[in-house]
XYZ file of C-alpha atoms in Angstrom:
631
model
C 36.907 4.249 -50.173
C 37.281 5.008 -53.577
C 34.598 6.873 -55.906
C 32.593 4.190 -57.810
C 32.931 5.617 -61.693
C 30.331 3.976 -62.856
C 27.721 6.643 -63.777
C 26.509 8.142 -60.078
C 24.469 6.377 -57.605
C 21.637 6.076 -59.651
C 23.933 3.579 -61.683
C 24.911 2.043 -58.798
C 21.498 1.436 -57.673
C 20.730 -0.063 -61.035
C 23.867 -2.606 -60.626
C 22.907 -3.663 -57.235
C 19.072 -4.695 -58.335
C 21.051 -6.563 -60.884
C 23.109 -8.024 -58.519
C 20.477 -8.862 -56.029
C 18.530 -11.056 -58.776
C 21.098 -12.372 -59.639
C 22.413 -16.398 -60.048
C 25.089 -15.223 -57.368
C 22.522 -14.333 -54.515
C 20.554 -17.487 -55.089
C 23.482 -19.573 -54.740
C 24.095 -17.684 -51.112
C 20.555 -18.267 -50.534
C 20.757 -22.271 -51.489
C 23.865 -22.429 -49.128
C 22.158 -20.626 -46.534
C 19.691 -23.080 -46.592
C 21.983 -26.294 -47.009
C 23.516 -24.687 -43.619
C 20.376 -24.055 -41.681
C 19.277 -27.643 -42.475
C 21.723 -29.132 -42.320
C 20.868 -31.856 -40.699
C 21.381 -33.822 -37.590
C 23.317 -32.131 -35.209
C 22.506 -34.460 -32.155
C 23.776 -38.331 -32.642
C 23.117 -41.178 -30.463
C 24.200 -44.938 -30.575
C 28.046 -44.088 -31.537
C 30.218 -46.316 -30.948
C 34.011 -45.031 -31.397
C 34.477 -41.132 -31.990
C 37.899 -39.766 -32.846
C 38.795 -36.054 -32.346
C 41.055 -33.353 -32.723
C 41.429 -30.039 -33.188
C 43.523 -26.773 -34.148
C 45.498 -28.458 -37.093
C 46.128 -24.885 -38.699
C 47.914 -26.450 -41.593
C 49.810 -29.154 -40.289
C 48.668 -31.493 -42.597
C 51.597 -34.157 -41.648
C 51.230 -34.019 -38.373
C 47.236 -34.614 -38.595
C 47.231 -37.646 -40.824
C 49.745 -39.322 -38.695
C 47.622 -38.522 -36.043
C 44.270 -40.131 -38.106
C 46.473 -43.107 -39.138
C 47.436 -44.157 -35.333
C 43.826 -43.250 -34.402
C 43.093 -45.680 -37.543
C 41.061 -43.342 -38.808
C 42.911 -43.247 -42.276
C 45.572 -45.838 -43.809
C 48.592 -45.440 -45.873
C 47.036 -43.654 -49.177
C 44.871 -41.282 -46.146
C 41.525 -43.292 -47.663
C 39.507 -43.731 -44.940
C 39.973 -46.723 -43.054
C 37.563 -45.827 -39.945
C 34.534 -47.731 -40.660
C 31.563 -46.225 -38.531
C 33.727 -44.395 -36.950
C 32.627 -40.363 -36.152
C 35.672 -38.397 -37.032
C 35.291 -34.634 -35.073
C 37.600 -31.317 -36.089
C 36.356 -28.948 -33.561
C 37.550 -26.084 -35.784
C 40.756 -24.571 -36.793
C 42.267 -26.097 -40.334
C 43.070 -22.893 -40.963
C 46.006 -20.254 -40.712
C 48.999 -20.414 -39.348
C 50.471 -23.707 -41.262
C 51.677 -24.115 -44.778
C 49.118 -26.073 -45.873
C 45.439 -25.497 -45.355
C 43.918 -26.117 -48.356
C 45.926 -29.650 -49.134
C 43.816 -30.135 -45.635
C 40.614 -28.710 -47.223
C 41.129 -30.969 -49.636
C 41.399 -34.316 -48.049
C 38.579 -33.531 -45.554
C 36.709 -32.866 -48.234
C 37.195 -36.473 -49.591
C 37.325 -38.115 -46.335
C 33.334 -36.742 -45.465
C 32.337 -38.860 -48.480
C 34.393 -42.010 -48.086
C 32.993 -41.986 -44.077
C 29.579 -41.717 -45.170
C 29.987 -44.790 -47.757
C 31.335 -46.879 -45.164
C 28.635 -46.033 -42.398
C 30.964 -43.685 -40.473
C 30.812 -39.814 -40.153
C 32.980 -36.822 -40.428
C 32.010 -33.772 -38.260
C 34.335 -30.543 -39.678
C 32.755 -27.646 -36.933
C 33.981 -24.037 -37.914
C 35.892 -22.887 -35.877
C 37.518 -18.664 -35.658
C 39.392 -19.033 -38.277
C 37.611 -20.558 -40.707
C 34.876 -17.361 -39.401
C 37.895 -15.554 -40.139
C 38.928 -16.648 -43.524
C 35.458 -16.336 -45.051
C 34.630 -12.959 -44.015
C 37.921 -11.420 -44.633
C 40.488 -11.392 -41.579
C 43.585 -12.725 -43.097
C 45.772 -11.494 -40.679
C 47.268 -15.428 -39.947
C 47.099 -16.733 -43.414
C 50.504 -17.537 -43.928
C 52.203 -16.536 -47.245
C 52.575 -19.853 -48.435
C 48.475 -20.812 -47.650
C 47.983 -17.702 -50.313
C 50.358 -19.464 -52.665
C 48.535 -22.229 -52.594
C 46.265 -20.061 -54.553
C 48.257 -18.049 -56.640
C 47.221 -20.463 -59.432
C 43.343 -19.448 -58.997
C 44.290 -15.438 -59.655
C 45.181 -13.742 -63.001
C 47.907 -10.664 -63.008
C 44.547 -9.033 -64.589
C 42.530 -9.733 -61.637
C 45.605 -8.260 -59.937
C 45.614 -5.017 -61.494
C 42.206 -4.006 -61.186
C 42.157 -4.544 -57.434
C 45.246 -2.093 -57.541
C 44.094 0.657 -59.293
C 41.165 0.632 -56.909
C 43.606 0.405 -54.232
C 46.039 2.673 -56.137
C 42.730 5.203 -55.673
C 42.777 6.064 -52.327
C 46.378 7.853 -52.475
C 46.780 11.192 -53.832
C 47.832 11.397 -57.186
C 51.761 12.502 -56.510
C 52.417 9.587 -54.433
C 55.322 7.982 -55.398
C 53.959 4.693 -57.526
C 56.796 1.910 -56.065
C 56.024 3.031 -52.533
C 51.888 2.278 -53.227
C 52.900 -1.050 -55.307
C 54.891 -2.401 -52.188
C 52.284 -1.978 -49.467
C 50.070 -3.126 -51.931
C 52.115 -6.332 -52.811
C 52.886 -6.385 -49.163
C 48.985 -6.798 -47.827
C 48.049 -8.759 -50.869
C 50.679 -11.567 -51.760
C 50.950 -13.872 -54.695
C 47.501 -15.757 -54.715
C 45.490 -13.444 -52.168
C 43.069 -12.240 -54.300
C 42.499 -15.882 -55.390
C 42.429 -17.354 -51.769
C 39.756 -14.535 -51.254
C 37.752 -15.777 -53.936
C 37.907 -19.096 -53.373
C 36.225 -18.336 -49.698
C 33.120 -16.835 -50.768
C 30.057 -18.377 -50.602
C 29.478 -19.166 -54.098
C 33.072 -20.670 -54.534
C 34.272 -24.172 -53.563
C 35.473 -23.668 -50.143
C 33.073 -21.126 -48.890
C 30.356 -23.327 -49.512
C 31.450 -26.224 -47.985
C 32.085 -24.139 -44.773
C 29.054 -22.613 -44.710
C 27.224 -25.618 -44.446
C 29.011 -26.806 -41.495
C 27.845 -25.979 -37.808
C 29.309 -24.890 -34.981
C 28.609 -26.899 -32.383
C 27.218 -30.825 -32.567
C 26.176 -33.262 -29.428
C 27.278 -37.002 -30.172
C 25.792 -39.401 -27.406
C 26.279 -37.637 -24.538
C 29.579 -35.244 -25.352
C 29.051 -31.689 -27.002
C 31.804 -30.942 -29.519
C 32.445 -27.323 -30.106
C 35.501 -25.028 -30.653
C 35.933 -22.372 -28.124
C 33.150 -23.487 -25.354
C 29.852 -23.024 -24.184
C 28.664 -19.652 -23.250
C 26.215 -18.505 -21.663
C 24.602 -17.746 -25.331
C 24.502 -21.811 -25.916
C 22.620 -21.634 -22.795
C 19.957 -19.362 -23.479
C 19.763 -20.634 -27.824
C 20.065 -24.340 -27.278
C 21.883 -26.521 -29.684
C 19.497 -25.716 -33.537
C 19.655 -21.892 -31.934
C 23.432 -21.780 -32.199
C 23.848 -23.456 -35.083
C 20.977 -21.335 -37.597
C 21.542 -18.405 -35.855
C 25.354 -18.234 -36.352
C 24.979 -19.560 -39.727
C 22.607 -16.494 -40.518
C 24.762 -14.279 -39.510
C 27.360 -15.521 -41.338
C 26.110 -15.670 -44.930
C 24.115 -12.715 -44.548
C 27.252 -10.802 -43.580
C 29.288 -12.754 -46.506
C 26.241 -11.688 -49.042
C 26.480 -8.136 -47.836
C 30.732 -7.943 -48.324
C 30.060 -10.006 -51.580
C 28.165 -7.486 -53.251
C 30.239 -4.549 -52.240
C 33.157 -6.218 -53.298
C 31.677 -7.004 -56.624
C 29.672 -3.110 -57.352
C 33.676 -2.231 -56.232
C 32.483 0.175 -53.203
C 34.961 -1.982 -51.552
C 37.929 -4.507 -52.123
C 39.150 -7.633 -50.984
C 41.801 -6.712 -49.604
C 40.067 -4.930 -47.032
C 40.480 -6.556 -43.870
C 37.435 -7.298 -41.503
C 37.106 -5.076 -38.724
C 38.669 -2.250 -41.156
C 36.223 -2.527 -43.495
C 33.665 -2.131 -40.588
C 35.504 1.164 -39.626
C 35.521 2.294 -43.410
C 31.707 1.446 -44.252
C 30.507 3.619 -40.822
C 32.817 6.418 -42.151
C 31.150 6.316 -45.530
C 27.710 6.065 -43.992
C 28.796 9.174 -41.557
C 29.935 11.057 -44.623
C 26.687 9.672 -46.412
C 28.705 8.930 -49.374
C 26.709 5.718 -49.345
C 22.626 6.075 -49.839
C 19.495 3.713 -50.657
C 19.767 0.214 -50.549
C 23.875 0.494 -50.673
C 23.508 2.450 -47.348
C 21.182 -0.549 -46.094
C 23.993 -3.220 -47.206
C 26.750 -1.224 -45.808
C 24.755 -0.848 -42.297
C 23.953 -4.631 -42.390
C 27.759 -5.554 -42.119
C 28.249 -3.217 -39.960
C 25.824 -4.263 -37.264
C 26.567 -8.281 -38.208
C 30.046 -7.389 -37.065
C 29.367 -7.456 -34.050
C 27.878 -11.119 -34.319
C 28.781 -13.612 -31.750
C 30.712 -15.199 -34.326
C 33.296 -12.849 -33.780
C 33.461 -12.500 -30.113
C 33.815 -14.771 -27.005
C 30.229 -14.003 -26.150
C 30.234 -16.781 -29.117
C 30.972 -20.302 -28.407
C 34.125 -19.950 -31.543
C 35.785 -17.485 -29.460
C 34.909 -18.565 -25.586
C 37.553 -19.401 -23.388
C 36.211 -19.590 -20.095
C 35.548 -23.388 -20.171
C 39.653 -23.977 -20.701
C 40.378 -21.170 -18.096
C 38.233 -20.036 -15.057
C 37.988 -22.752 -12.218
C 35.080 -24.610 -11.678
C 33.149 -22.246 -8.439
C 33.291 -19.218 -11.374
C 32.831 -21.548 -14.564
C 30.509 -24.102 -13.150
C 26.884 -22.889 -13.131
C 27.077 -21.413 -16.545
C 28.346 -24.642 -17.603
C 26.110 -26.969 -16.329
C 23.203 -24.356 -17.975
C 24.581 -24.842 -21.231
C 25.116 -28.613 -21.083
C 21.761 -29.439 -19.433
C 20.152 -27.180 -22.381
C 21.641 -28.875 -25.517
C 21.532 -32.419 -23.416
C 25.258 -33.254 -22.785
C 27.077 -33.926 -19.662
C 30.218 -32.872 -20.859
C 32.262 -30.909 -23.474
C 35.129 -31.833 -25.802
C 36.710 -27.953 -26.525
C 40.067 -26.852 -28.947
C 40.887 -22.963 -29.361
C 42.900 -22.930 -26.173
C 46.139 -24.724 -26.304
C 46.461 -26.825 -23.384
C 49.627 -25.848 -20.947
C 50.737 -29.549 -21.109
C 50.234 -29.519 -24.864
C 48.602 -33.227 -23.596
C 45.254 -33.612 -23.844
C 43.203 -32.119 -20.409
C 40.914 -33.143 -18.347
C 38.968 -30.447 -15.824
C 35.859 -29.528 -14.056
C 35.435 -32.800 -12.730
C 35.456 -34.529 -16.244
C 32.953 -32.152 -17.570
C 35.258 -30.444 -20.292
C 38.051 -32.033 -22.333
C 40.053 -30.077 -23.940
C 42.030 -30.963 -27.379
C 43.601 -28.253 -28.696
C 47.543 -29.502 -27.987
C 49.228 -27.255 -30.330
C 49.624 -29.619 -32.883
C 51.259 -27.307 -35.239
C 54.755 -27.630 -34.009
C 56.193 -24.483 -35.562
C 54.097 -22.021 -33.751
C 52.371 -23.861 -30.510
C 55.847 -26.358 -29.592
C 52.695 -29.236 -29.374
C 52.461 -32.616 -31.343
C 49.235 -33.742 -32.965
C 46.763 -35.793 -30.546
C 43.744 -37.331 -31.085
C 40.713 -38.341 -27.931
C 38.978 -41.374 -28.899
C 35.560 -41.928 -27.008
C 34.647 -45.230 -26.902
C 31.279 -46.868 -24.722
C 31.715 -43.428 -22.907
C 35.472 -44.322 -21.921
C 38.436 -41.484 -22.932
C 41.882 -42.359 -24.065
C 44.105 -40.899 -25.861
C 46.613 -41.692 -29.080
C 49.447 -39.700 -30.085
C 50.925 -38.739 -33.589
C 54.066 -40.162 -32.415
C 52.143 -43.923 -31.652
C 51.226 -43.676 -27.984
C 47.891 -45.181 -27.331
C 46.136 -45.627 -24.358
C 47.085 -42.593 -22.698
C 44.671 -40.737 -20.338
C 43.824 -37.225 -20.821
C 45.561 -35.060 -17.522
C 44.865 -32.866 -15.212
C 45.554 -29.270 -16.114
C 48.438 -28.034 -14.227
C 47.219 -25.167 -11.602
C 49.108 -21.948 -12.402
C 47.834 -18.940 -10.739
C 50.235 -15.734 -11.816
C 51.444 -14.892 -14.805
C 54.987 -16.915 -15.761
C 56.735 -19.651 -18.267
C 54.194 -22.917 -18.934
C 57.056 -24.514 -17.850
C 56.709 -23.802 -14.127
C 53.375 -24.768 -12.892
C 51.760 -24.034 -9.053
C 54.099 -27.449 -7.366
C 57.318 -26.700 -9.157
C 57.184 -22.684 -7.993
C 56.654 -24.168 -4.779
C 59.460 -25.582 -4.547
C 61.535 -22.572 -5.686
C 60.411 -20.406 -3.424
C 60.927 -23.258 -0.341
C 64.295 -24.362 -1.668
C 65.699 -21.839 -3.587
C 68.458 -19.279 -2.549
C 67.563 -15.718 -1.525
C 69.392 -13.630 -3.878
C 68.006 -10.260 -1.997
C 65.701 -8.400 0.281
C 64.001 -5.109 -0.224
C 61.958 -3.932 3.071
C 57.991 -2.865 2.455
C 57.130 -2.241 5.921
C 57.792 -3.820 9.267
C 56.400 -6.908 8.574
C 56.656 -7.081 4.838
C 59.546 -8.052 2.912
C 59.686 -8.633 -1.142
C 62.494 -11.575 -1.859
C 64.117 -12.536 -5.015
C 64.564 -15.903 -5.528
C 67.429 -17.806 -7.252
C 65.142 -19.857 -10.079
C 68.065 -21.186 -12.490
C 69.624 -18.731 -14.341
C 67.186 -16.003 -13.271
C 64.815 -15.978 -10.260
C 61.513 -15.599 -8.809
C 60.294 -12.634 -6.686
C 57.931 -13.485 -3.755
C 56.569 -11.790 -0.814
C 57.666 -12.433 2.869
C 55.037 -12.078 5.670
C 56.023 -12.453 8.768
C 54.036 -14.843 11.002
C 51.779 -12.986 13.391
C 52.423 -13.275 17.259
C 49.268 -16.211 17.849
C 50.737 -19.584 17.778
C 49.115 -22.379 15.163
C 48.256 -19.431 13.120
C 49.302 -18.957 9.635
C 46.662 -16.733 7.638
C 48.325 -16.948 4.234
C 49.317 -20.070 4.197
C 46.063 -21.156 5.741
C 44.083 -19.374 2.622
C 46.397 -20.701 -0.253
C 45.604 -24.433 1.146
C 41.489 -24.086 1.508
C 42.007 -22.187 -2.220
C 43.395 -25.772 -3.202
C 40.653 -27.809 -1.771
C 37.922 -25.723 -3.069
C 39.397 -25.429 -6.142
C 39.241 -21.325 -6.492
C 42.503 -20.863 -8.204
C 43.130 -17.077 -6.870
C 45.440 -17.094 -4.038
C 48.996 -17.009 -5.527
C 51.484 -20.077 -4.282
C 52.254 -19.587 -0.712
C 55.074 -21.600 1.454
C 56.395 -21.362 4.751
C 59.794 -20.149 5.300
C 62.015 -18.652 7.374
C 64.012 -15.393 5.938
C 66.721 -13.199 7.822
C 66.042 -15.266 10.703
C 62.342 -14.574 11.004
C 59.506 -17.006 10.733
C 56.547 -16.415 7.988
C 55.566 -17.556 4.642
C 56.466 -16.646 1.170
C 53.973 -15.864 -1.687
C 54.338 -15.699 -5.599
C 54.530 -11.830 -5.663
C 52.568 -10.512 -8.953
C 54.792 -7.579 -9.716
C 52.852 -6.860 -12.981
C 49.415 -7.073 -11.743
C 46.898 -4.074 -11.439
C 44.562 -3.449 -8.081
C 40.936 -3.164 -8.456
C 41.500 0.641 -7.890
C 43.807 0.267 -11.149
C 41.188 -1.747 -12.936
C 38.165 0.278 -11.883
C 39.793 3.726 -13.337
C 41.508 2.101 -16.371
C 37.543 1.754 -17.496
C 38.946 -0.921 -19.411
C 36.206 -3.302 -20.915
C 35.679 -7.034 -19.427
C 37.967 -8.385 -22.111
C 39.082 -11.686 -20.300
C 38.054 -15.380 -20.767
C 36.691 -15.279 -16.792
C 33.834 -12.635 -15.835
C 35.153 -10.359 -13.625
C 31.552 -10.033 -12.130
C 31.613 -14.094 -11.927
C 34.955 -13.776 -10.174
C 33.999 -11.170 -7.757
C 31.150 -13.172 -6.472
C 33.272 -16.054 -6.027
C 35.721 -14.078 -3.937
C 33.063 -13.004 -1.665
C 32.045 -16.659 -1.234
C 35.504 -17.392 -0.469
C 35.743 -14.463 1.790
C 32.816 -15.427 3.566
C 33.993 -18.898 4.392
C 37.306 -16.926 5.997
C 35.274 -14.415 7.304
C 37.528 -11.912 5.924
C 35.884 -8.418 6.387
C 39.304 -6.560 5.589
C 39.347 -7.269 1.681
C 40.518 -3.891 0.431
C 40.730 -2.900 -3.631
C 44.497 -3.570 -2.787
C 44.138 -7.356 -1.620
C 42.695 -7.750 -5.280
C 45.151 -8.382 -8.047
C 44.816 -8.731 -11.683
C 46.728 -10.078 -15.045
C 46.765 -7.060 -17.351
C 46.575 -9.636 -20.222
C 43.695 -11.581 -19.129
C 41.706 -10.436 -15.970
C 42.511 -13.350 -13.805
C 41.824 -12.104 -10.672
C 43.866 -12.997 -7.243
C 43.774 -12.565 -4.002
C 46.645 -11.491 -1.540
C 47.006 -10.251 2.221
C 45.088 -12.870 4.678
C 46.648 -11.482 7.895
C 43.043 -10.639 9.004
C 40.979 -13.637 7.557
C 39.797 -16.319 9.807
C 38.243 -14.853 12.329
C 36.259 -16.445 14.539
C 33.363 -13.383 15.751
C 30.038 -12.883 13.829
C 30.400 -13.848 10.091
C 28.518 -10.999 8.731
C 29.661 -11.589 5.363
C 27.652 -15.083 5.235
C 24.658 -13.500 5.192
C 25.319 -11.010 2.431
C 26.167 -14.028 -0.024
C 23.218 -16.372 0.504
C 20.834 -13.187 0.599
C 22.423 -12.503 -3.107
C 22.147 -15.942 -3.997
C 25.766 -16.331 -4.585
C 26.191 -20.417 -3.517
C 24.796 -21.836 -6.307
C 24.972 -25.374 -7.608
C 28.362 -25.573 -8.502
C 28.985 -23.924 -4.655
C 26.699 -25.664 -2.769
C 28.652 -29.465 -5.238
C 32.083 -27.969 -3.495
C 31.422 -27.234 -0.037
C 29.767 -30.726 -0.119
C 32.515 -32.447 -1.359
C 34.891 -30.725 1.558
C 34.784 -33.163 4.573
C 35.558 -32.130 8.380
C 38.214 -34.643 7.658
C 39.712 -33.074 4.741
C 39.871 -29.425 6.539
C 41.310 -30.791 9.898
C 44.008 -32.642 8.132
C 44.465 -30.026 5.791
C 44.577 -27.323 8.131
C 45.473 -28.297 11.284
C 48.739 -27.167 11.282
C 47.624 -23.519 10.224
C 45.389 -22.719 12.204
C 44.198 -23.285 16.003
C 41.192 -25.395 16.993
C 38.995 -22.386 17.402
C 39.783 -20.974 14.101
C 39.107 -24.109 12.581
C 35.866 -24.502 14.345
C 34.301 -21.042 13.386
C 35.392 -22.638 9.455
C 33.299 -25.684 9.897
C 30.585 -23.969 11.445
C 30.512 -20.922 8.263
C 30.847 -24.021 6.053
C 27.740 -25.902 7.487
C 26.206 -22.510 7.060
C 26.709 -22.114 3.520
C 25.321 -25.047 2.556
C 22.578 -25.435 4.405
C 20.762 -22.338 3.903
C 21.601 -22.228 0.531
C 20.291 -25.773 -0.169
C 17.427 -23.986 1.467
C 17.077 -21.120 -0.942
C 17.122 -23.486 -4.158
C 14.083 -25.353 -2.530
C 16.070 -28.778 -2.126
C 16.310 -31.037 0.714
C 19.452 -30.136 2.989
C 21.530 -32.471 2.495
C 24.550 -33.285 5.257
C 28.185 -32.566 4.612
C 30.961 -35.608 4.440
């Protein structure tokens, strides 16, 4: 912070009561209220929809995309008719050119609306993260797009206020370079033209975040449980609240110069609650100052926001499921269309059953390796159309990868490394333990030998990796039989990175990760009741550092067939909900027997069917619904 020099607080106070009558905060306000009514955020009775999302700049790639959706024609009018065009979010950062974007979107909404067709622009985190300040992935030539829109004046006053925080016999070129550095040719310009009372600002502010057309919610990052408990107006006026009155409260800092643009967002958070320690700041300044503060920690800016959520794109559907169907049944949808997350495919996705689609196929080739794609819903149907001119595609099903390793190699393909491939070398962990590199290429894959126990028809780990399949859990790492050194067992994906639950517990690390560790826990002890596995251990439970992804290792002891204690712990806690109770339907006696025949013996897979029936029934019980028989 730098002092204000304008006279002591008392002038200050006197400039912000200026400032807070002034022409400025009633344009907020009008925004504000453009935002909060905006409109109709539920549509029914459309017939074609077109949309994509995460163009960060690529504006080639994303009007070839709108001209083989037919969306736009040769001069990008708008040739879509009644078409609803969707952008779940993401113009911004990244690409070259944003605003040229901006710019056409800004035309197209108009040009739609004269020809009886729509255009939906939903923010998504970076266009949160333009407007209040994080420019951390503007790219140098978005800001020169701007450099235009900022005078060398403008310029030099933000860097004598910069200038002020140094001491006095700091050497002047070193200041001017970090300054130059953090504010390039048209930043200061690019910051202007984001606030609310400036062209772009408020035409993002009046956009929501999340819209329901027939029965499909379109949103950026997913559906939270906050969607769930706020509904569909809920998220979109609360969000928008928060948002202009934290852009009102950095506005009129920046302009009394308490603080400057340049002034990135969760530093200036950092710097205000120093000031406000120090009480440097007092009054109604000290009010503003706290305001941001606490409006930093918005939803908007978290994935406890639907912007920001990734759970929808990554946790399987017995941890993602019941929160899901929550938010859809609240805002009436049945299913999502999501961006944010770029697909592993970089092809449109399909998962949960149909329930969320997601978009986001890195369409920005420079950064993501994608090409642009557009989903066009039409009398409820899906297809997809290509920037290069494929049409009729169908969206795909997300490749299962469970471990950390290249998109390239997804849960089949590593399957048939670690059956095929050579072994390079063995390193002993115990009598019946073995870890084995495996020739992959020009490198290799490291995997864990278990040697088969002495029951025949019994193979525990391979047995658990194939019901993880069928239920769809997505935590036990790829598992294959194989024979090593002349010994009979099975190999599994070894996670050399990954942390224990012991690691995890003392790390006191917070719940960072797109999938709820609590969410995932509960699912394991489903899963562990099923195999009536009493020996899970903090050991048998590995994490992804990066992410949280929990999986599960060391079976030996699952599947046995005495009392299945563990059964009644999990329907006592309520732990088979719907999306449980939908899974353990679906799986047939048929589908286990064939399945897992060849793993494990007739009483094993008995005492399965038998836990299974279990499950269901007295948890169809405990919701109050009829009990309703298995395939």
């Amino acid at each position: 912070m730098t002092k204000n020099g304008t006279g002591g607080i008392d002038a200050v106070r006197k400039r912000l009561r200026r400032l807070l009558s002034s022409q400025f905060l009633a344009a907020v306000l009008l925004a504000a209220s453009c935002a909060l009514q905006a409109g109709e955020w539920h549509f029914t009775d459309v017939d074609r929809i077109v949309a994509v999302s995460d163009v960060h700049g690529a504006y080639d790639a994303m009007v070839a995309t709108l001209q083989q959706a037919e969306v736009v024609g040769e001069r990008r009018e708008w040739t879509g008719g009644k078409t609803h065009f969707v952008v779940a979010g993401d113009l911004l950062d990244r690409g070259p050119e944003s605003r040229r974007i901006m710019d056409l979107m800004m035309r197209l909404e108009g040009e739609a609306l004269q020809a009886g067709g729509r255009v939906h622009m939903l923010l998504g985190n970076h266009e949160v993260m333009n407007l209040v300040g994080d420019t951390r992935y503007v790219a140098d030539a978005e800001f020169a797009a701007f450099a235009d829109d900022e005078s060398a004046e403008e310029r030099e006053l933000w860097y004598e206020h910069y200038r002020a925080r140094y001491p006095e016999d700091t050497d002047e070129a070193a200041v001017r370079a970090t300054f130059d550095e953090r504010a390039p040719p048209g930043f200061f310009g690019h910051r202007r033209a984001f606030r609310p009372d400036s062209h772009y600002g408020e035409w993002l502010l009046e956009k929501p975040s999340l819209v329901v057309i027939n029965d499909t919610a379109y949103v950026h990052g997913g559906l939270p449980a906050f969607v769930a408990e706020h509904g569909l107006e809920g998220v979109n006026n609360s969000l928008t609240s928060d948002l202009v009155k934290y852009l009102n409260a950095r506005a009129q800092l920046e302009d009394l110069r308490i603080v400057s643009p340049i002034y990135q967002f969760r530093e200036l958070t950092v710097m205000l609650a120093a000031e406000l320690s120090a009480r440097r700041l007092a009054g109604r300044l000290a009010d503003v100052a706290q305001q941001a503060i606490e409006l930093s920690g918005s939803p908007l800016h978290n994935s406890a926001g639907p912007l920001w959520y990734r759970g929808n794109a990554s946790c399987s559907a017995v941890v993602e499921g019941d929160l899901l169907h929550s938010a859809l049944d609240r805002i009436g949808a049945t299913r999502v269309v999501i961006g944010h997350t770029t697909t592993a495919s970089r092809q449109v996705q399909s998962r949960l059953g149909g329930r969320v689609v997601e978009i986001n196929t890195g369409m920005l080739t420079s950064s993501y390796g994608g090409i642009g794609y557009a989903l066009l819903v039409e009398d409820g149907a899906l297809s997809v159309i290509s920037e290069t001119g494929h049409k009729d595609l169908l969206p795909i099903d997300p490749p299962r990868r469970v471990g950390d390793r290249s998109r390239s190699i997804d849960d089949d393909s590593l399957a048939e490394i670690l059956r095929d491939g050579a072994v390079l070398d063995t390193i002993p962990k115990g009598k019946a333990r073995t870890l084995v590199r495996v020739a992959h290429g020009e490198g290799s894959v490291l995997a864990r030998f278990d040697r088969l126990p002495d029951e025949a028809g019994f193979v525990p780990e391979l047995a658990a990796y194939r019901l993880d399949r069928m239920l769809g859990l997505d935590m036990v790492p790829v598992t294959v039989r194989r024979s090593v050194s002349g010994h009979a067992g099975t190999l599994q994906l070894a996670l050399a990175d990954a942390l224990n639950e012991f690691d995890r517990a003392a790390a006191r690390r917070p719940d960072r990760g797109p999938c709820s560790v609590e969410r995932q826990h509960q699912a394991m002890y489903v899963f562990d009741a099923l195999i009536n596995n009493a020996a899970r251990t903090p050991r048998s439970m590995l994490y992804a550092d990066e992410d949280w992804r929990l999986m599960l290792v060391d079976h030996r002891r699952a599947f046995a067939t005495g009392d299945p204690i563990a059964v009644e712990r999990v329907l006592a806690d309520g732990m088979v909900g719907r999306e449980w109770r939908s899974v353990l339907l679906g799986l047939g006696d048929r589908e286990i027997r064939e399945g897992l025949e060849e793993v494990l013996d007739e009483g094993r897979l008995s005492a399965l069917a038998a836990r299974l029936e279990t499950l269901v029934a007295d948890s169809e019980r405990e919701a109050g619904g009829s009990v309703v028989s298995r395939k």
